[in-house]
mmCIF file of C-alpha atoms in Angstrom:
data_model
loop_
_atom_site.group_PDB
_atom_site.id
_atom_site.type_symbol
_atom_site.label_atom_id
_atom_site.label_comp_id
_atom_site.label_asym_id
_atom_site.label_seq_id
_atom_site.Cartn_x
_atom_site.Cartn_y
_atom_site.Cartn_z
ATOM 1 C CA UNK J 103 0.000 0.000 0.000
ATOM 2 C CA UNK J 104 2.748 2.193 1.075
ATOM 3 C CA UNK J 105 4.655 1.928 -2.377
ATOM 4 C CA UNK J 106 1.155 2.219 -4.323
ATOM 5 C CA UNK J 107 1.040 5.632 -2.128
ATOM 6 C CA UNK J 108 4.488 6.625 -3.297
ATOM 7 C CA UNK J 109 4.399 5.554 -6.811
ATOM 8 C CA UNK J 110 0.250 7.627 -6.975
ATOM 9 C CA UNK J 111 2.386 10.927 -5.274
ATOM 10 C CA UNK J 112 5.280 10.353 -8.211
ATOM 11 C CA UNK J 113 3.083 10.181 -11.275
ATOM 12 C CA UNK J 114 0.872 13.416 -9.855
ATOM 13 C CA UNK J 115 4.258 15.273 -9.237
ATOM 14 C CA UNK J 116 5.486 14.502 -12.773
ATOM 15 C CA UNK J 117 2.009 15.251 -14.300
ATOM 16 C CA UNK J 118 2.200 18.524 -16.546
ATOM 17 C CA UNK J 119 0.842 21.738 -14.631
ATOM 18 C CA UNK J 120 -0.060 24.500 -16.447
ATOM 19 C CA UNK J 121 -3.849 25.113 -16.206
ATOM 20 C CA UNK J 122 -5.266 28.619 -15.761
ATOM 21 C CA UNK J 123 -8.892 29.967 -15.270
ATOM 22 C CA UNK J 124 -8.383 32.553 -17.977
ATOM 23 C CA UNK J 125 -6.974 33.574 -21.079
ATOM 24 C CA UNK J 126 -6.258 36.873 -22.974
ATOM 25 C CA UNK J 127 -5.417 36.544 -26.617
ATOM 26 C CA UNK J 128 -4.384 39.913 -28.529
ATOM 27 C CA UNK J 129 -3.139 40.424 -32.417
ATOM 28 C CA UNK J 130 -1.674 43.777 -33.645
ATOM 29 C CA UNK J 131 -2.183 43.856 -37.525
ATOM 30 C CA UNK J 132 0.715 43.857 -39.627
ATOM 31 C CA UNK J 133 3.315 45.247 -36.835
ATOM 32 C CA UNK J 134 6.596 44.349 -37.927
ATOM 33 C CA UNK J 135 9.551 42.604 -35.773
ATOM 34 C CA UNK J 136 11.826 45.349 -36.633
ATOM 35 C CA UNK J 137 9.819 47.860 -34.356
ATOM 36 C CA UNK J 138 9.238 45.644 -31.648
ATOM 37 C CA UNK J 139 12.408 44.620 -31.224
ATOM 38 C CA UNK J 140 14.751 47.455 -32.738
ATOM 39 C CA UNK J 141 12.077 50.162 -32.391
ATOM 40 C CA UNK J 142 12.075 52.786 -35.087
ATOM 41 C CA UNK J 143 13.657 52.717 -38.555
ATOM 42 C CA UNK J 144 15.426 56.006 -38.867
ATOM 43 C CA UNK J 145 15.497 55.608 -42.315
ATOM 44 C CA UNK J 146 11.714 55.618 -42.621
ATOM 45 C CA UNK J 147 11.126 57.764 -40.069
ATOM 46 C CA UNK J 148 13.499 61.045 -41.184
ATOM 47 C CA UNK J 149 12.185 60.392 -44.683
ATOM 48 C CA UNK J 150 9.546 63.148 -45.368
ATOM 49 C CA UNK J 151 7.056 61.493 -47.624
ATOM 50 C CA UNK J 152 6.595 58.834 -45.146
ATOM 51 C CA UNK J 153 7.253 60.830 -41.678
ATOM 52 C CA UNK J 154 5.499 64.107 -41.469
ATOM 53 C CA UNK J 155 6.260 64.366 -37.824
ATOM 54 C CA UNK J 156 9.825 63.201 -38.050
ATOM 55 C CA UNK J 157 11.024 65.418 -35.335
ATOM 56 C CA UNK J 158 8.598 63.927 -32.616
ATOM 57 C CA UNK J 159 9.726 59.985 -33.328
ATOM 58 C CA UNK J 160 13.591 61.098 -33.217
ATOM 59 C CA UNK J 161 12.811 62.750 -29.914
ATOM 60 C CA UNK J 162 10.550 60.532 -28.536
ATOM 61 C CA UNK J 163 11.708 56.961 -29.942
ATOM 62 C CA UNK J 164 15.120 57.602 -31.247
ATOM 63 C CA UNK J 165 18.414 56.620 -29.998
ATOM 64 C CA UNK J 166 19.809 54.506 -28.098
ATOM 65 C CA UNK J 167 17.019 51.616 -26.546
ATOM 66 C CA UNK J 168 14.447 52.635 -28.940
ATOM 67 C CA UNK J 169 12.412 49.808 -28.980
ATOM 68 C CA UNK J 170 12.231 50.201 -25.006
ATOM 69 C CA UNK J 171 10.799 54.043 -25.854
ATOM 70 C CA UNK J 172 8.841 52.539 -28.653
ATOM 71 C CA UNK J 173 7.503 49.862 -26.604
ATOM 72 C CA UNK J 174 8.336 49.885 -22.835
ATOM 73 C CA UNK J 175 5.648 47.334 -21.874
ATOM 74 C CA UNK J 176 6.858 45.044 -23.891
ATOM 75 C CA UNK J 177 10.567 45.534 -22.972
ATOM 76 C CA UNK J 178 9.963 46.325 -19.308
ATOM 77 C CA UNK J 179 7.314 43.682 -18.320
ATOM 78 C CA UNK J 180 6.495 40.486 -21.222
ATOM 79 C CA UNK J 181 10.218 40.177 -22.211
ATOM 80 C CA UNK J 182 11.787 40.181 -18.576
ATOM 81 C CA UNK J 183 8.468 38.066 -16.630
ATOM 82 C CA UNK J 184 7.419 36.054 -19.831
ATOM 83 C CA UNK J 185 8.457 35.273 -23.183
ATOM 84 C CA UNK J 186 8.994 37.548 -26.058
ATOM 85 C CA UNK J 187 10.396 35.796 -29.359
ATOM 86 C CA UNK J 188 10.686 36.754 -32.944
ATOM 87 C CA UNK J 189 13.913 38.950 -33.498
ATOM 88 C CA UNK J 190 15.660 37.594 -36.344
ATOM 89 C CA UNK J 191 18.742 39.146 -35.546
ATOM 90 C CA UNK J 192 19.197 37.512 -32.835
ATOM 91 C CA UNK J 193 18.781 34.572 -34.661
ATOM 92 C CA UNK J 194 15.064 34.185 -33.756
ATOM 93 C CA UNK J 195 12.672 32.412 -36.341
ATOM 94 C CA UNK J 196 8.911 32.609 -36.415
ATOM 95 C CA UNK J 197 6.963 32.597 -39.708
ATOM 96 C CA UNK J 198 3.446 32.162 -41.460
ATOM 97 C CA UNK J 199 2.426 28.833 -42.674
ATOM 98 C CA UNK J 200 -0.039 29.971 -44.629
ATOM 99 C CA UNK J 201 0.861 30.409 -48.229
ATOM 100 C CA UNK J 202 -0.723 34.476 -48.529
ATOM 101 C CA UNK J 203 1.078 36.307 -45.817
ATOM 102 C CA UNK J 204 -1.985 38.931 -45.222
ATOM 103 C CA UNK J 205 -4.966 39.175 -42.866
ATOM 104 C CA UNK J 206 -7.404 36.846 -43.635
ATOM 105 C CA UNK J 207 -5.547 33.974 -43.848
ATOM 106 C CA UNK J 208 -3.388 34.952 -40.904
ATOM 107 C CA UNK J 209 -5.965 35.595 -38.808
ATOM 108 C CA UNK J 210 -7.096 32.125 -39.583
ATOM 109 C CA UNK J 211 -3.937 30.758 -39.297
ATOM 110 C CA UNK J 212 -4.187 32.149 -35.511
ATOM 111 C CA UNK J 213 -7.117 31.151 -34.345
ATOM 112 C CA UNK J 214 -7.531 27.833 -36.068
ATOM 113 C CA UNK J 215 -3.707 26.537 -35.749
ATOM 114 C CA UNK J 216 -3.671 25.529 -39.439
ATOM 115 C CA UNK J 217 -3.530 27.110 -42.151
ATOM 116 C CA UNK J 218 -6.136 26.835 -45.360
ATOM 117 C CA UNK J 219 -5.119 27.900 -48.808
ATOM 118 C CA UNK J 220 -8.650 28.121 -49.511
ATOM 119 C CA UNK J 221 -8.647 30.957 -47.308
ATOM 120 C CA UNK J 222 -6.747 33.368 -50.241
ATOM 121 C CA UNK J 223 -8.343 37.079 -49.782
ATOM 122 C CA UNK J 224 -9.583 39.658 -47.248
ATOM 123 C CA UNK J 225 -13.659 39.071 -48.588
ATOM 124 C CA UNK J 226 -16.412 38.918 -45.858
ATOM 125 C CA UNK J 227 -16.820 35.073 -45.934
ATOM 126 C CA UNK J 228 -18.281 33.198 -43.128
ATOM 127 C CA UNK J 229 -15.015 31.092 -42.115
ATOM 128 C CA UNK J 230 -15.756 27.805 -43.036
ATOM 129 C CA UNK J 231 -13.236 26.340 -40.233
ATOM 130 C CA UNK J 232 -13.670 26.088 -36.284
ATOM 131 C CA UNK J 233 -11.791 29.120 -34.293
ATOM 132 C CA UNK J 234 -10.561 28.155 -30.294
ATOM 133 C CA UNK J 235 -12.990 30.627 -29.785
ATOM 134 C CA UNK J 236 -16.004 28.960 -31.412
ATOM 135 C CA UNK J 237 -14.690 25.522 -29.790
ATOM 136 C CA UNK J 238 -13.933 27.114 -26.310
ATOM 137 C CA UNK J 239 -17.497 28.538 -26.421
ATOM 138 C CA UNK J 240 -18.852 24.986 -26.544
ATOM 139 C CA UNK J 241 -17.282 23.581 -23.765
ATOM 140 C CA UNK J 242 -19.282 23.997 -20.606
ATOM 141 C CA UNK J 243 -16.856 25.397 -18.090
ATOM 142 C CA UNK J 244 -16.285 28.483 -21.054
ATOM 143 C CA UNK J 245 -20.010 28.354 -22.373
ATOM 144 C CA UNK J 246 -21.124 32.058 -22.619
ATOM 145 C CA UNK J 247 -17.680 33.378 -20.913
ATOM 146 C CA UNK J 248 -16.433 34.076 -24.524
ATOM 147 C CA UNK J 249 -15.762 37.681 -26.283
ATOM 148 C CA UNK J 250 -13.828 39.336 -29.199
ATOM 149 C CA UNK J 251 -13.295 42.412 -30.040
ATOM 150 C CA UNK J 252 -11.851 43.779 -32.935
ATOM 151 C CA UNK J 253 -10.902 47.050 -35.582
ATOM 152 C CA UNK J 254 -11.353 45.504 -38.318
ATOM 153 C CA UNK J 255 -15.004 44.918 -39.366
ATOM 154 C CA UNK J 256 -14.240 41.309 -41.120
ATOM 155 C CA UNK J 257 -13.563 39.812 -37.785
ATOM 156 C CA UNK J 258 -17.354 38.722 -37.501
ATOM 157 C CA UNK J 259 -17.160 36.428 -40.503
ATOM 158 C CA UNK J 260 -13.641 35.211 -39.259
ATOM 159 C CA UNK J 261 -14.985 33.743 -36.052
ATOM 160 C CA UNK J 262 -18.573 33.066 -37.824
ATOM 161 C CA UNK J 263 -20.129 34.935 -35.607
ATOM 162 C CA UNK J 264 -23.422 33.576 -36.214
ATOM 163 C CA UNK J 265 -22.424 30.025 -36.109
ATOM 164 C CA UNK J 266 -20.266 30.475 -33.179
ATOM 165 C CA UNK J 267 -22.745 32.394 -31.056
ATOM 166 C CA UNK J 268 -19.258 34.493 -29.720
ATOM 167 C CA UNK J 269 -19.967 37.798 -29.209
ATOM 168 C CA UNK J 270 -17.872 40.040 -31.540
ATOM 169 C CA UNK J 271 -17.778 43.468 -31.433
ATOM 170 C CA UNK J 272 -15.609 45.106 -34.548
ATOM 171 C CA UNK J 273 -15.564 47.364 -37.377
ATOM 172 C CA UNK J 274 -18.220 50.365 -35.936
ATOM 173 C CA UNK J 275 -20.282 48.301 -34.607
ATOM 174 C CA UNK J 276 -21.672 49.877 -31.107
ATOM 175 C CA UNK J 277 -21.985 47.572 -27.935
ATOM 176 C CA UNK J 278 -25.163 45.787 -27.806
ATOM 177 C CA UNK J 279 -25.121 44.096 -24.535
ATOM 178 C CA UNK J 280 -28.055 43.530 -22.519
ATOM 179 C CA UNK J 281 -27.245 45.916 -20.070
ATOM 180 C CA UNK J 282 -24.734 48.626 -21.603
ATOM 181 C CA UNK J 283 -22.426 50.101 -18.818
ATOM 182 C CA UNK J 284 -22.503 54.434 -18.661
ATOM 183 C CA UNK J 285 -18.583 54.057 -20.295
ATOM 184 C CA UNK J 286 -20.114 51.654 -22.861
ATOM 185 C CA UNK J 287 -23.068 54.308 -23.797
ATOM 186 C CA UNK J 288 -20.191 56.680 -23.750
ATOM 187 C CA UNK J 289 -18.482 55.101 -26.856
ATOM 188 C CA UNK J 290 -21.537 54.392 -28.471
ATOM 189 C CA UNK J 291 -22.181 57.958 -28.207
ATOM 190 C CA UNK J 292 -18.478 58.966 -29.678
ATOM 191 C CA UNK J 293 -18.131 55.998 -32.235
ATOM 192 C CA UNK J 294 -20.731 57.647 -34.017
ATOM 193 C CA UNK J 295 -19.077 61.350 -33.803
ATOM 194 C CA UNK J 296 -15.392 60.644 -33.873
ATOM 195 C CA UNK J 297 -14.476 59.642 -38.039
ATOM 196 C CA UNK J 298 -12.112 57.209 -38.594
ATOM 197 C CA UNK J 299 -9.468 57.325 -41.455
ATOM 198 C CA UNK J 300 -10.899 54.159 -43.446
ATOM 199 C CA UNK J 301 -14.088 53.251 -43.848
ATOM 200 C CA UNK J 302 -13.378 49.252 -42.746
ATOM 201 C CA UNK J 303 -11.670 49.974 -39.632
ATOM 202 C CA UNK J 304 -12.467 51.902 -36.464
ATOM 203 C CA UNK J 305 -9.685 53.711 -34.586
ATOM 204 C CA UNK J 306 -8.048 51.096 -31.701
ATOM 205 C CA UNK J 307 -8.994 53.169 -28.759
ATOM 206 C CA UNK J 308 -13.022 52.664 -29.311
ATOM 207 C CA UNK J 309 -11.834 48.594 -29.415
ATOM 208 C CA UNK J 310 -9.714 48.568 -26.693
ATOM 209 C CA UNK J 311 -12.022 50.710 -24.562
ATOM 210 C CA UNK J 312 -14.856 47.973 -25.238
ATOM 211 C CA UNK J 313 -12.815 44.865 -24.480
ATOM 212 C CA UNK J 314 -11.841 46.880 -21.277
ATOM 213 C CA UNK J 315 -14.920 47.241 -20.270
ATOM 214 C CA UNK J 316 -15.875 43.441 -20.748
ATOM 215 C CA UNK J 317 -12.800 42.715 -18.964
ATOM 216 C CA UNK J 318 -14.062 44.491 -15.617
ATOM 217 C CA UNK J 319 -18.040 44.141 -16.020
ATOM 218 C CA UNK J 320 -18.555 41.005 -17.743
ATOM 219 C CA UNK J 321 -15.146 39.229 -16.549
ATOM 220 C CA UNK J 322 -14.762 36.230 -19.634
ATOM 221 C CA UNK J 323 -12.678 33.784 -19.426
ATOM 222 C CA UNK J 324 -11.387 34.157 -22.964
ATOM 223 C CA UNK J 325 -11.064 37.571 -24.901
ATOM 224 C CA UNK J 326 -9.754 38.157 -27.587
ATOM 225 C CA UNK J 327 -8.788 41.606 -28.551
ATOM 226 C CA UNK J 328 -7.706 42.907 -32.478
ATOM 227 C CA UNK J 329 -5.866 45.761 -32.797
ATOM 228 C CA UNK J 330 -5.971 47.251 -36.364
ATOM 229 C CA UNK J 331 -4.215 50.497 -36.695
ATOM 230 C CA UNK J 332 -0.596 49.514 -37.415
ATOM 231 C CA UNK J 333 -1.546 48.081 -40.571
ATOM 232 C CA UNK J 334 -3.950 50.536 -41.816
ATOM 233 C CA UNK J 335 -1.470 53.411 -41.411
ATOM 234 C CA UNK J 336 1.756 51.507 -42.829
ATOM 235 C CA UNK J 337 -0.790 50.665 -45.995
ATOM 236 C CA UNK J 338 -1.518 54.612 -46.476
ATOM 237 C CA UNK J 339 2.307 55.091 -45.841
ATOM 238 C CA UNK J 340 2.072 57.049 -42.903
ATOM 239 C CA UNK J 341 5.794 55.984 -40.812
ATOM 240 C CA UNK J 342 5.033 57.957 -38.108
ATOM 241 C CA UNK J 343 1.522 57.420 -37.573
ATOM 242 C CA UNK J 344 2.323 53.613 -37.900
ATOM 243 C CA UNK J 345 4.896 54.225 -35.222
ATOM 244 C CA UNK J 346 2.853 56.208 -32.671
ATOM 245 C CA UNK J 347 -0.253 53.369 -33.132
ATOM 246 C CA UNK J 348 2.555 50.882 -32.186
ATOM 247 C CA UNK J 349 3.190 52.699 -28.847
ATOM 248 C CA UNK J 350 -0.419 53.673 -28.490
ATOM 249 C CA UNK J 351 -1.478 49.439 -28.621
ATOM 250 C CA UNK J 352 1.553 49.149 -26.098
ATOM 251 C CA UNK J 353 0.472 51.166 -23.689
ATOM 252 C CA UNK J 354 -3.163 49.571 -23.999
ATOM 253 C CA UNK J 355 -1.741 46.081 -23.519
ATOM 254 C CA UNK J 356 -0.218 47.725 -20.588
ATOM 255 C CA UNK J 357 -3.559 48.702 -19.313
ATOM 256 C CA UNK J 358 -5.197 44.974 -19.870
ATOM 257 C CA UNK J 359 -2.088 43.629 -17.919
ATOM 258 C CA UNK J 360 -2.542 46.280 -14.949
ATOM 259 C CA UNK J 361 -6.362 45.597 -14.641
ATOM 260 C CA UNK J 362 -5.685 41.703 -14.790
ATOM 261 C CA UNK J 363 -2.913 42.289 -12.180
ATOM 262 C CA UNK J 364 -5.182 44.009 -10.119
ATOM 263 C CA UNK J 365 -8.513 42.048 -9.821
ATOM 264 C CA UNK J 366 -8.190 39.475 -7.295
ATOM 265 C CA UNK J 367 -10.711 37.504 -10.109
ATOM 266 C CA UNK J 368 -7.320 37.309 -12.393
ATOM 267 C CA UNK J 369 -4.390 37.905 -10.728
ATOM 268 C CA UNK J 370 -2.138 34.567 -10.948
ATOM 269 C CA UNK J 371 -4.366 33.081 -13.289
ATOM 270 C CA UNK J 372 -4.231 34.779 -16.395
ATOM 271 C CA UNK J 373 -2.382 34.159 -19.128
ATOM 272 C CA UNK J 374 -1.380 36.652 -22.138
ATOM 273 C CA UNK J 375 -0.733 35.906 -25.283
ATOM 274 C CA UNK J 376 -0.127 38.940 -28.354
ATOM 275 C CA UNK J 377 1.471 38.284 -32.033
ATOM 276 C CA UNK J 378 0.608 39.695 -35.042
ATOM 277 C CA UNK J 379 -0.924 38.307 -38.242
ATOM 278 C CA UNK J 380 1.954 39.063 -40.923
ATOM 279 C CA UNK J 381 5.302 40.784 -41.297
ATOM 280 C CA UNK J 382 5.725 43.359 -43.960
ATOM 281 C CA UNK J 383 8.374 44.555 -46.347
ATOM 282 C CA UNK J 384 11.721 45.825 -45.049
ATOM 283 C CA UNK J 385 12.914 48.936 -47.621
ATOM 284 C CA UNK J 386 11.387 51.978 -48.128
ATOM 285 C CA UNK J 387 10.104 50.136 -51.660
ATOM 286 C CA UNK J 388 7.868 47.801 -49.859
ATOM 287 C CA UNK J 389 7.601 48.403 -46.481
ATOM 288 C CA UNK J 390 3.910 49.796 -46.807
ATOM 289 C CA UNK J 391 3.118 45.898 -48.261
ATOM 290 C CA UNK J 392 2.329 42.340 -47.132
ATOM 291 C CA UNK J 393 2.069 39.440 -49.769
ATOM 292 C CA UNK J 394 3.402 36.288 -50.887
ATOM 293 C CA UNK J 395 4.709 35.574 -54.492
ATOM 294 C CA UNK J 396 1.291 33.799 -55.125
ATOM 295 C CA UNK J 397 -1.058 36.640 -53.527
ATOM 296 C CA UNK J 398 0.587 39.100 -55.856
ATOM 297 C CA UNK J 399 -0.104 36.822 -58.715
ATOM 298 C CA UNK J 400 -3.270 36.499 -57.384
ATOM 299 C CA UNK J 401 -5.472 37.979 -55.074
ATOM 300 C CA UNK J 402 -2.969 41.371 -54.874
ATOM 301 C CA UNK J 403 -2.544 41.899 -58.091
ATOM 302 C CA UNK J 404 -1.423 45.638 -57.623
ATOM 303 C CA UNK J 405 1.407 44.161 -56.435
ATOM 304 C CA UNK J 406 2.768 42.287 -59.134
ATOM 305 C CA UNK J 407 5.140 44.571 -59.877
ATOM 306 C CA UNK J 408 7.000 42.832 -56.611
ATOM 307 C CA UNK J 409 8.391 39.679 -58.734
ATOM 308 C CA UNK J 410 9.226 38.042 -55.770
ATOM 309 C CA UNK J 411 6.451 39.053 -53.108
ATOM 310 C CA UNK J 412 7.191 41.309 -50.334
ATOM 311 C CA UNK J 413 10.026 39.817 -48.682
ATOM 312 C CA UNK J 414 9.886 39.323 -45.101
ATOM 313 C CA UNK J 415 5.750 39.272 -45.265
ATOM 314 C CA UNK J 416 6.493 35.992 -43.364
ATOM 315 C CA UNK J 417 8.203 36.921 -40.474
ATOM 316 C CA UNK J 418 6.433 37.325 -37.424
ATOM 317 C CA UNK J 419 6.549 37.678 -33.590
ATOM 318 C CA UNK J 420 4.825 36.305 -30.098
ATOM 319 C CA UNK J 421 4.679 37.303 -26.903
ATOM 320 C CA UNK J 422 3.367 35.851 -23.754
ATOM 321 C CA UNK J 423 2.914 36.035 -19.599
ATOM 322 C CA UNK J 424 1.312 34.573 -17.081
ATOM 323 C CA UNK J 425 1.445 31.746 -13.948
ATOM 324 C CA UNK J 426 3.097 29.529 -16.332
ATOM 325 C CA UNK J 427 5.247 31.068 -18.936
ATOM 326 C CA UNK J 428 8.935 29.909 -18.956
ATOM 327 C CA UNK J 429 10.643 33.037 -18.597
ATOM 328 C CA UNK J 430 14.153 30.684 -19.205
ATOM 329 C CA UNK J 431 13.392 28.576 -21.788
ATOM 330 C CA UNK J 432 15.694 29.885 -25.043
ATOM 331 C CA UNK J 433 14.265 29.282 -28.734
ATOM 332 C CA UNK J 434 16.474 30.621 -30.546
ATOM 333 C CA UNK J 435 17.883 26.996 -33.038
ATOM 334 C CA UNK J 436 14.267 26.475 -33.637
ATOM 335 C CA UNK J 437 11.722 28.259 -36.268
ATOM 336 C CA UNK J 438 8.029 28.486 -35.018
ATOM 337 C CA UNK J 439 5.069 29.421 -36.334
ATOM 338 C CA UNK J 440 1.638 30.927 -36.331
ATOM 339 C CA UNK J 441 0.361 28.114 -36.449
ATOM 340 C CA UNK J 442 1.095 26.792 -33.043
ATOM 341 C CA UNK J 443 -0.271 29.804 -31.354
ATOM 342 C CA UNK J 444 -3.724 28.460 -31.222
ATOM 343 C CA UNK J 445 -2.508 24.660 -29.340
ATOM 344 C CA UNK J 446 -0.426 26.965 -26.784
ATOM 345 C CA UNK J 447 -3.565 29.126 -26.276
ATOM 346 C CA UNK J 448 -5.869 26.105 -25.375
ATOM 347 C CA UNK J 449 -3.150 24.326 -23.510
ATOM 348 C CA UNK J 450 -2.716 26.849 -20.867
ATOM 349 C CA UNK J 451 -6.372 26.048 -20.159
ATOM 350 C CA UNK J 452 -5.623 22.710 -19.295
ATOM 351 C CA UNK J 453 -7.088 20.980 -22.866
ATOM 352 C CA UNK J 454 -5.641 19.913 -26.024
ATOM 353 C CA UNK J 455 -6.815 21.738 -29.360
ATOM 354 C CA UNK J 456 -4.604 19.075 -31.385
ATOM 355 C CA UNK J 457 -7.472 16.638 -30.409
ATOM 356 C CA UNK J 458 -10.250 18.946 -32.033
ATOM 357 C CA UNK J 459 -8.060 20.216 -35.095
ATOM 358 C CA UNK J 460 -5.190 17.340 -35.886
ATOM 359 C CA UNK J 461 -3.377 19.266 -38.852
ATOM 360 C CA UNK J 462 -2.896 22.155 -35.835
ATOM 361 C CA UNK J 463 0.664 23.367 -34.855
ATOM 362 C CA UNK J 464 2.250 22.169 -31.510
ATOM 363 C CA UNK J 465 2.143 24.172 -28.750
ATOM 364 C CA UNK J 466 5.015 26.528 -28.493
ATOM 365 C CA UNK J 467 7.368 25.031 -26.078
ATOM 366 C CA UNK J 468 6.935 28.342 -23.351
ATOM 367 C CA UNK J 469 4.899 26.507 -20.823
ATOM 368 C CA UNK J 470 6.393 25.234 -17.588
ATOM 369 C CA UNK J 471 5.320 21.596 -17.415
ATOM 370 C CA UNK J 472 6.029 21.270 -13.749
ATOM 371 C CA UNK J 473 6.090 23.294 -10.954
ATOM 372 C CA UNK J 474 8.516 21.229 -9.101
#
């Protein structure tokens, strides 16, 4: 009996721990590694057709530790008390799997864990394939403790909204809870009277404000938050504005991470995870673009011109804290990918997505499997 006792206490010792109540997923679109990890391009950001405030980002984010002044939270806090992975100088490798290297099919990529050629534009198509969040949603313990939030107003046909039965707020769409908080009737109020540059994505601080909200009201257990205005402003070629959205999403991570840290409901058992849903082009020729040879022989035709695609489209980035993130662990001889960020994302509460979705990535290897 005595050795039945031991050999019970050895096998639950050795038994992967890494379960946590909740989980906090966040994309920035199209936010390359070179600003998170080198912070601004001086090149891009003292040239005047892309950098009308050039004077500000020298002063502000220039110099020496840039990408600390670019993006302190994520220097000061997720690389030094969880993981932060992606720089390629450093010999880092992360990359797409998917075969388009833009939204869409990233953001699929993402929340899916594998990737579907099918998947080959930016159109408002119902996605055919199950999301974590859809699947998460369906599980009792996570039944009805599910939100998104999102920019970008294609995000409700990404998680198949109406198939799901996840709540996703994106694009302009107001809050339409049952019972709307004052703050929430406040942005309701200002969504409506505060224009945004493009008519297919709303400014980040009417998303993040919303998700915030949900966060303290409605506490989920999964939320997933977009982030849109990176992209948007590197498309229209605005440097600097792309660079001040980058410390602007930052500082709002910040916030999540500071509300989590302080609710007694999340602290020490809430993990964060934030990547991004393609690279982008490196020179001053193509850093406004993301596509692979095929899109731009395809689906991005305007692009064509770029023989070879945009060149670094692939590259991409992760980030993650929380109870159980190996702050030790070093990647740098292996090449991830996207498409393992869903797995990690489901692991950390407790299940296995690989079950559900079998052509799905691994789970990065960033979680403690033991506490011992």
């Amino acid at each position: 009996m005595k050795n039945r006792f031991l050999a019970l206490l050895l096998l639950t010792l050795c038994l992967p721990v890494y379960a946590n109540d909740n989980l906090i997923l966040v994309t920035i679109d199209g936010l390359r590694w070179q600003e998170v990890f080198h912070g601004i391009d001086s090149s891009l950001a003292t040239n005047k057709a892309f950098s009308a405030r050039s004077e500000k980002l020298l002063t502000d984010f220039g110099g020496e530790n840039s990408a600390e002044k670019l993006m302190p939270f994520f220097h000061h806090t997720l690389a030094r008390e969880g993981a932060l992975y992606g720089n390629k100088d450093a010999g880092e490798c992360m990359q797409l799997s998917n075969p388009w290297f833009f939204s869409y099919p990233g953001y699929n990529e993402i929340l899916t864990g594998s990737a579907d050629p099918a998947i080959d534009s930016n159109s408002k198509k119902p996605n055919p394939n199950t999301t974590i969040l859809e699947w998460l949603n369906q599980q009792s313990q996570f039944k009805g403790q599910v939100y998104a939030f999102g920019s970008w107003d294609v995000f409700p046909f990404i998680i198949n909204e109406a198939r799901s039965k996840v709540p996703v707020n994106a694009g302009f769409q107001p809050a339409a809870f049952s019972k709307l908080t004052p703050m929430e009737q406040t942005l309701n109020e200002l969504q409506g009277e505060i224009p945004s540059p493009w008519e297919t994505v709303r400014l980040d601080a009417f998303t993040h404000h919303y998700a915030l909200e949900t966060l303290k009201q409605r506490r989920p257990r999964v939320l997933y938050i977009a982030y849109g205005e990176t992209d948007d402003f590197a498309h229209d070629g605005e440097y600097d504005q792309y660079v001040l959205a980058a410390h602007r999403t930052d500082q709002f991570i910040a916030e999540l991470w500071h509300t989590v840290q302080s609710s007694k409901h999340y602290r020490d058992n809430t993990t964060l995870i934030v990547t991004t849903d393609h690279g982008r082009g490196s020179t001053q020729e193509d850093w406004q673009h993301h596509a692979s040879k095929a899109a731009t022989q395809g689906y991005m035709k305007s692009l064509a011109h770029f023989k070879d695609g945009i060149i670094g489209a692939n590259d991409v980035w992760f980030a993650a804290i929380g109870p159980r993130i190996d702050t030790q662990l070093k990647l740098s001889d292996t090449c991830l990918s996207t498409n393992q960020i869903a797995a990690t994302a489901v692991k950390v509460l407790g299940l296995n997505w690989q079950k559900q979705n079998s052509h799905a990535g691994n789970a990065l290897p960033i979680l403690q499997e033991s506490e011992l």
